[in-house]
Amino acid sequence: ADFRGGQADPHTDGTVWASACWTAREHVAAAGHDRARFDRMLVRGLDLSALPYTTESRGHGGPTSDELKQRRYIAGLLDAVLRADPALAEPVLAGMAIHGIHLGASNVELRQAARAAKAA
């Protein structure tokens, strides 16, 4: 919920993302997979050069600003990581869910849910 993306403090965003990734990594290990496989998945998913560009952006030699913007949001990052090794999706999603991160959820939705839970 505290992940801001874009112009936000990258250290805060890094802390949020690192915590969720560590939990996902442990879920991958608990499911019987090598932790290094998660590490490779994460690195490939975050590699901007591996972004699945649209036909329009391929013609211009790189990702469009909208494609790059999607990578600034937690759901966009998660989607990219899952595409890197779809067979690990189940344990990764389970680990991320512990931190309130779900595929397709926006940062705004995560923030609202965290504030509601805190108020309750």
PDB file of C-alpha atoms in Angstrom:
ATOM      1  CA  ALA A   1       0.000   0.000   0.000  1.00  0.00           C
ATOM      2  CA  ASP A   2       2.935   2.334   0.618  1.00  0.00           C
ATOM      3  CA  PHE A   3       4.499   1.645  -2.778  1.00  0.00           C
ATOM      4  CA  ARG A   4       4.337   4.918  -4.719  1.00  0.00           C
ATOM      5  CA  GLY A   5       6.266   4.361  -7.936  1.00  0.00           C
ATOM      6  CA  GLY A   6       7.433   7.065 -10.278  1.00  0.00           C
ATOM      7  CA  GLN A   7       8.912  10.097  -8.535  1.00  0.00           C
ATOM      8  CA  ALA A   8       8.528   8.689  -5.003  1.00  0.00           C
ATOM      9  CA  ASP A   9      11.437   7.936  -2.689  1.00  0.00           C
ATOM     10  CA  PRO A  10      12.999   4.844  -4.264  1.00  0.00           C
ATOM     11  CA  HIS A  11      14.268   3.640  -0.875  1.00  0.00           C
ATOM     12  CA  THR A  12      10.757   3.388   0.546  1.00  0.00           C
ATOM     13  CA  ASP A  13       9.486   1.645  -2.578  1.00  0.00           C
ATOM     14  CA  GLY A  14      12.483  -0.676  -2.478  1.00  0.00           C
ATOM     15  CA  THR A  15      11.717  -1.669   1.092  1.00  0.00           C
ATOM     16  CA  VAL A  16       8.101  -2.505   0.251  1.00  0.00           C
ATOM     17  CA  TRP A  17       9.036  -4.448  -2.865  1.00  0.00           C
ATOM     18  CA  ALA A  18      11.976  -6.266  -1.209  1.00  0.00           C
ATOM     19  CA  SER A  19       9.833  -7.443   1.689  1.00  0.00           C
ATOM     20  CA  ALA A  20       7.166  -8.845  -0.609  1.00  0.00           C
ATOM     21  CA  CYS A  21       9.772 -10.468  -2.868  1.00  0.00           C
ATOM     22  CA  TRP A  22      11.473 -12.131   0.086  1.00  0.00           C
ATOM     23  CA  THR A  23       8.194 -13.651   1.222  1.00  0.00           C
ATOM     24  CA  ALA A  24       7.438 -14.801  -2.336  1.00  0.00           C
ATOM     25  CA  ARG A  25      10.928 -16.327  -2.554  1.00  0.00           C
ATOM     26  CA  GLU A  26      10.330 -18.293   0.644  1.00  0.00           C
ATOM     27  CA  HIS A  27       6.985 -19.523  -0.718  1.00  0.00           C
ATOM     28  CA  VAL A  28       8.763 -20.694  -3.866  1.00  0.00           C
ATOM     29  CA  ALA A  29      11.226 -22.653  -1.696  1.00  0.00           C
ATOM     30  CA  ALA A  30       8.404 -24.095   0.422  1.00  0.00           C
ATOM     31  CA  ALA A  31       6.764 -25.311  -2.801  1.00  0.00           C
ATOM     32  CA  GLY A  32       9.917 -27.321  -3.530  1.00  0.00           C
ATOM     33  CA  HIS A  33      11.632 -25.023  -6.024  1.00  0.00           C
ATOM     34  CA  ASP A  34      15.151 -23.646  -5.834  1.00  0.00           C
ATOM     35  CA  ARG A  35      15.378 -20.109  -4.424  1.00  0.00           C
ATOM     36  CA  ALA A  36      17.807 -19.244  -7.230  1.00  0.00           C
ATOM     37  CA  ARG A  37      15.020 -19.930  -9.715  1.00  0.00           C
ATOM     38  CA  PHE A  38      12.974 -17.176  -8.080  1.00  0.00           C
ATOM     39  CA  ASP A  39      16.015 -14.893  -8.188  1.00  0.00           C
ATOM     40  CA  ARG A  40      16.390 -15.476 -11.943  1.00  0.00           C
ATOM     41  CA  MET A  41      12.656 -14.937 -12.434  1.00  0.00           C
ATOM     42  CA  LEU A  42      12.805 -11.653 -10.574  1.00  0.00           C
ATOM     43  CA  VAL A  43      15.804 -10.328 -12.480  1.00  0.00           C
ATOM     44  CA  ARG A  44      14.323 -11.315 -15.865  1.00  0.00           C
ATOM     45  CA  GLY A  45      10.981  -9.782 -14.922  1.00  0.00           C
ATOM     46  CA  LEU A  46      12.547  -6.475 -13.960  1.00  0.00           C
ATOM     47  CA  ASP A  47      14.750  -6.270 -17.055  1.00  0.00           C
ATOM     48  CA  LEU A  48      13.339  -3.390 -19.099  1.00  0.00           C
ATOM     49  CA  SER A  49      15.026  -4.705 -22.231  1.00  0.00           C
ATOM     50  CA  ALA A  50      12.811  -7.801 -21.953  1.00  0.00           C
ATOM     51  CA  LEU A  51       9.608  -5.754 -21.872  1.00  0.00           C
ATOM     52  CA  PRO A  52       7.062  -7.166 -24.345  1.00  0.00           C
ATOM     53  CA  TYR A  53       6.805  -4.082 -26.514  1.00  0.00           C
ATOM     54  CA  THR A  54       3.797  -3.256 -28.599  1.00  0.00           C
ATOM     55  CA  THR A  55       4.093  -3.141 -32.361  1.00  0.00           C
ATOM     56  CA  GLU A  56       4.176   0.660 -32.149  1.00  0.00           C
ATOM     57  CA  SER A  57       7.039   0.790 -29.655  1.00  0.00           C
ATOM     58  CA  ARG A  58       9.083  -1.827 -31.535  1.00  0.00           C
ATOM     59  CA  GLY A  59       8.995   0.432 -34.559  1.00  0.00           C
ATOM     60  CA  HIS A  60      10.426   3.277 -32.459  1.00  0.00           C
ATOM     61  CA  GLY A  61      13.214   1.209 -30.950  1.00  0.00           C
ATOM     62  CA  GLY A  62      11.997   0.995 -27.373  1.00  0.00           C
ATOM     63  CA  PRO A  63       9.119   0.991 -24.928  1.00  0.00           C
ATOM     64  CA  THR A  64       6.539   3.744 -25.002  1.00  0.00           C
ATOM     65  CA  SER A  65       6.141   6.037 -22.003  1.00  0.00           C
ATOM     66  CA  ASP A  66       2.919   4.173 -21.107  1.00  0.00           C
ATOM     67  CA  GLU A  67       4.768   0.841 -21.116  1.00  0.00           C
ATOM     68  CA  LEU A  68       7.480   2.227 -18.869  1.00  0.00           C
ATOM     69  CA  LYS A  69       4.872   3.825 -16.596  1.00  0.00           C
ATOM     70  CA  GLN A  70       3.255   0.412 -16.045  1.00  0.00           C
ATOM     71  CA  ARG A  71       6.550  -0.834 -14.617  1.00  0.00           C
ATOM     72  CA  ARG A  72       6.378   1.860 -11.922  1.00  0.00           C
ATOM     73  CA  TYR A  73       3.343   0.264 -10.340  1.00  0.00           C
ATOM     74  CA  ILE A  74       3.390  -2.807  -8.165  1.00  0.00           C
ATOM     75  CA  ALA A  75       0.869  -4.727 -10.326  1.00  0.00           C
ATOM     76  CA  GLY A  76       2.933  -3.961 -13.428  1.00  0.00           C
ATOM     77  CA  LEU A  77       6.107  -5.167 -11.730  1.00  0.00           C
ATOM     78  CA  LEU A  78       4.392  -8.318 -10.513  1.00  0.00           C
ATOM     79  CA  ASP A  79       2.954  -9.056 -13.945  1.00  0.00           C
ATOM     80  CA  ALA A  80       6.393  -8.731 -15.541  1.00  0.00           C
ATOM     81  CA  VAL A  81       7.962 -11.046 -12.961  1.00  0.00           C
ATOM     82  CA  LEU A  82       5.252 -13.680 -13.412  1.00  0.00           C
ATOM     83  CA  ARG A  83       5.689 -13.633 -17.191  1.00  0.00           C
ATOM     84  CA  ALA A  84       9.375 -14.446 -16.690  1.00  0.00           C
ATOM     85  CA  ASP A  85       8.549 -17.878 -15.174  1.00  0.00           C
ATOM     86  CA  PRO A  86       4.800 -18.604 -15.222  1.00  0.00           C
ATOM     87  CA  ALA A  87       5.273 -22.009 -13.575  1.00  0.00           C
ATOM     88  CA  LEU A  88       6.156 -20.249 -10.302  1.00  0.00           C
ATOM     89  CA  ALA A  89       3.057 -18.040 -10.334  1.00  0.00           C
ATOM     90  CA  GLU A  90       1.173 -19.893  -7.581  1.00  0.00           C
ATOM     91  CA  PRO A  91       3.782 -19.639  -4.796  1.00  0.00           C
ATOM     92  CA  VAL A  92       4.828 -16.138  -5.862  1.00  0.00           C
ATOM     93  CA  LEU A  93       1.244 -14.861  -5.794  1.00  0.00           C
ATOM     94  CA  ALA A  94       0.690 -16.516  -2.405  1.00  0.00           C
ATOM     95  CA  GLY A  95       3.754 -14.781  -0.978  1.00  0.00           C
ATOM     96  CA  MET A  96       2.834 -11.411  -2.437  1.00  0.00           C
ATOM     97  CA  ALA A  97      -0.736 -11.715  -1.149  1.00  0.00           C
ATOM     98  CA  ILE A  98       0.581 -11.762   2.420  1.00  0.00           C
ATOM     99  CA  HIS A  99       1.711  -8.192   1.778  1.00  0.00           C
ATOM    100  CA  GLY A 100      -1.610  -7.242   0.199  1.00  0.00           C
ATOM    101  CA  ILE A 101      -0.168  -7.324  -3.315  1.00  0.00           C
ATOM    102  CA  HIS A 102      -2.423  -8.938  -5.888  1.00  0.00           C
ATOM    103  CA  LEU A 103      -2.141  -9.146  -9.642  1.00  0.00           C
ATOM    104  CA  GLY A 104      -4.176  -6.341 -11.182  1.00  0.00           C
ATOM    105  CA  ALA A 105      -4.542  -4.363  -7.945  1.00  0.00           C
ATOM    106  CA  SER A 106      -3.633  -0.717  -8.165  1.00  0.00           C
ATOM    107  CA  ASN A 107      -1.452   1.123  -5.681  1.00  0.00           C
ATOM    108  CA  VAL A 108      -4.473   3.271  -4.785  1.00  0.00           C
ATOM    109  CA  GLU A 109      -6.580   0.186  -3.983  1.00  0.00           C
ATOM    110  CA  LEU A 110      -3.773  -1.240  -1.849  1.00  0.00           C
ATOM    111  CA  ARG A 111      -3.394   2.055   0.029  1.00  0.00           C
ATOM    112  CA  GLN A 112      -7.153   2.312   0.696  1.00  0.00           C
ATOM    113  CA  ALA A 113      -7.306  -1.273   1.956  1.00  0.00           C
ATOM    114  CA  ALA A 114      -4.339  -0.705   4.289  1.00  0.00           C
ATOM    115  CA  ARG A 115      -5.845   2.481   5.697  1.00  0.00           C
ATOM    116  CA  ALA A 116      -9.202   0.764   6.238  1.00  0.00           C
ATOM    117  CA  ALA A 117      -7.519  -2.123   8.041  1.00  0.00           C
ATOM    118  CA  LYS A 118      -5.526   0.280  10.199  1.00  0.00           C
ATOM    119  CA  ALA A 119      -8.667   2.241  11.135  1.00  0.00           C
ATOM    120  CA  ALA A 120     -10.561  -0.939  12.102  1.00  0.00           C
TER     121      ALA A 120
END
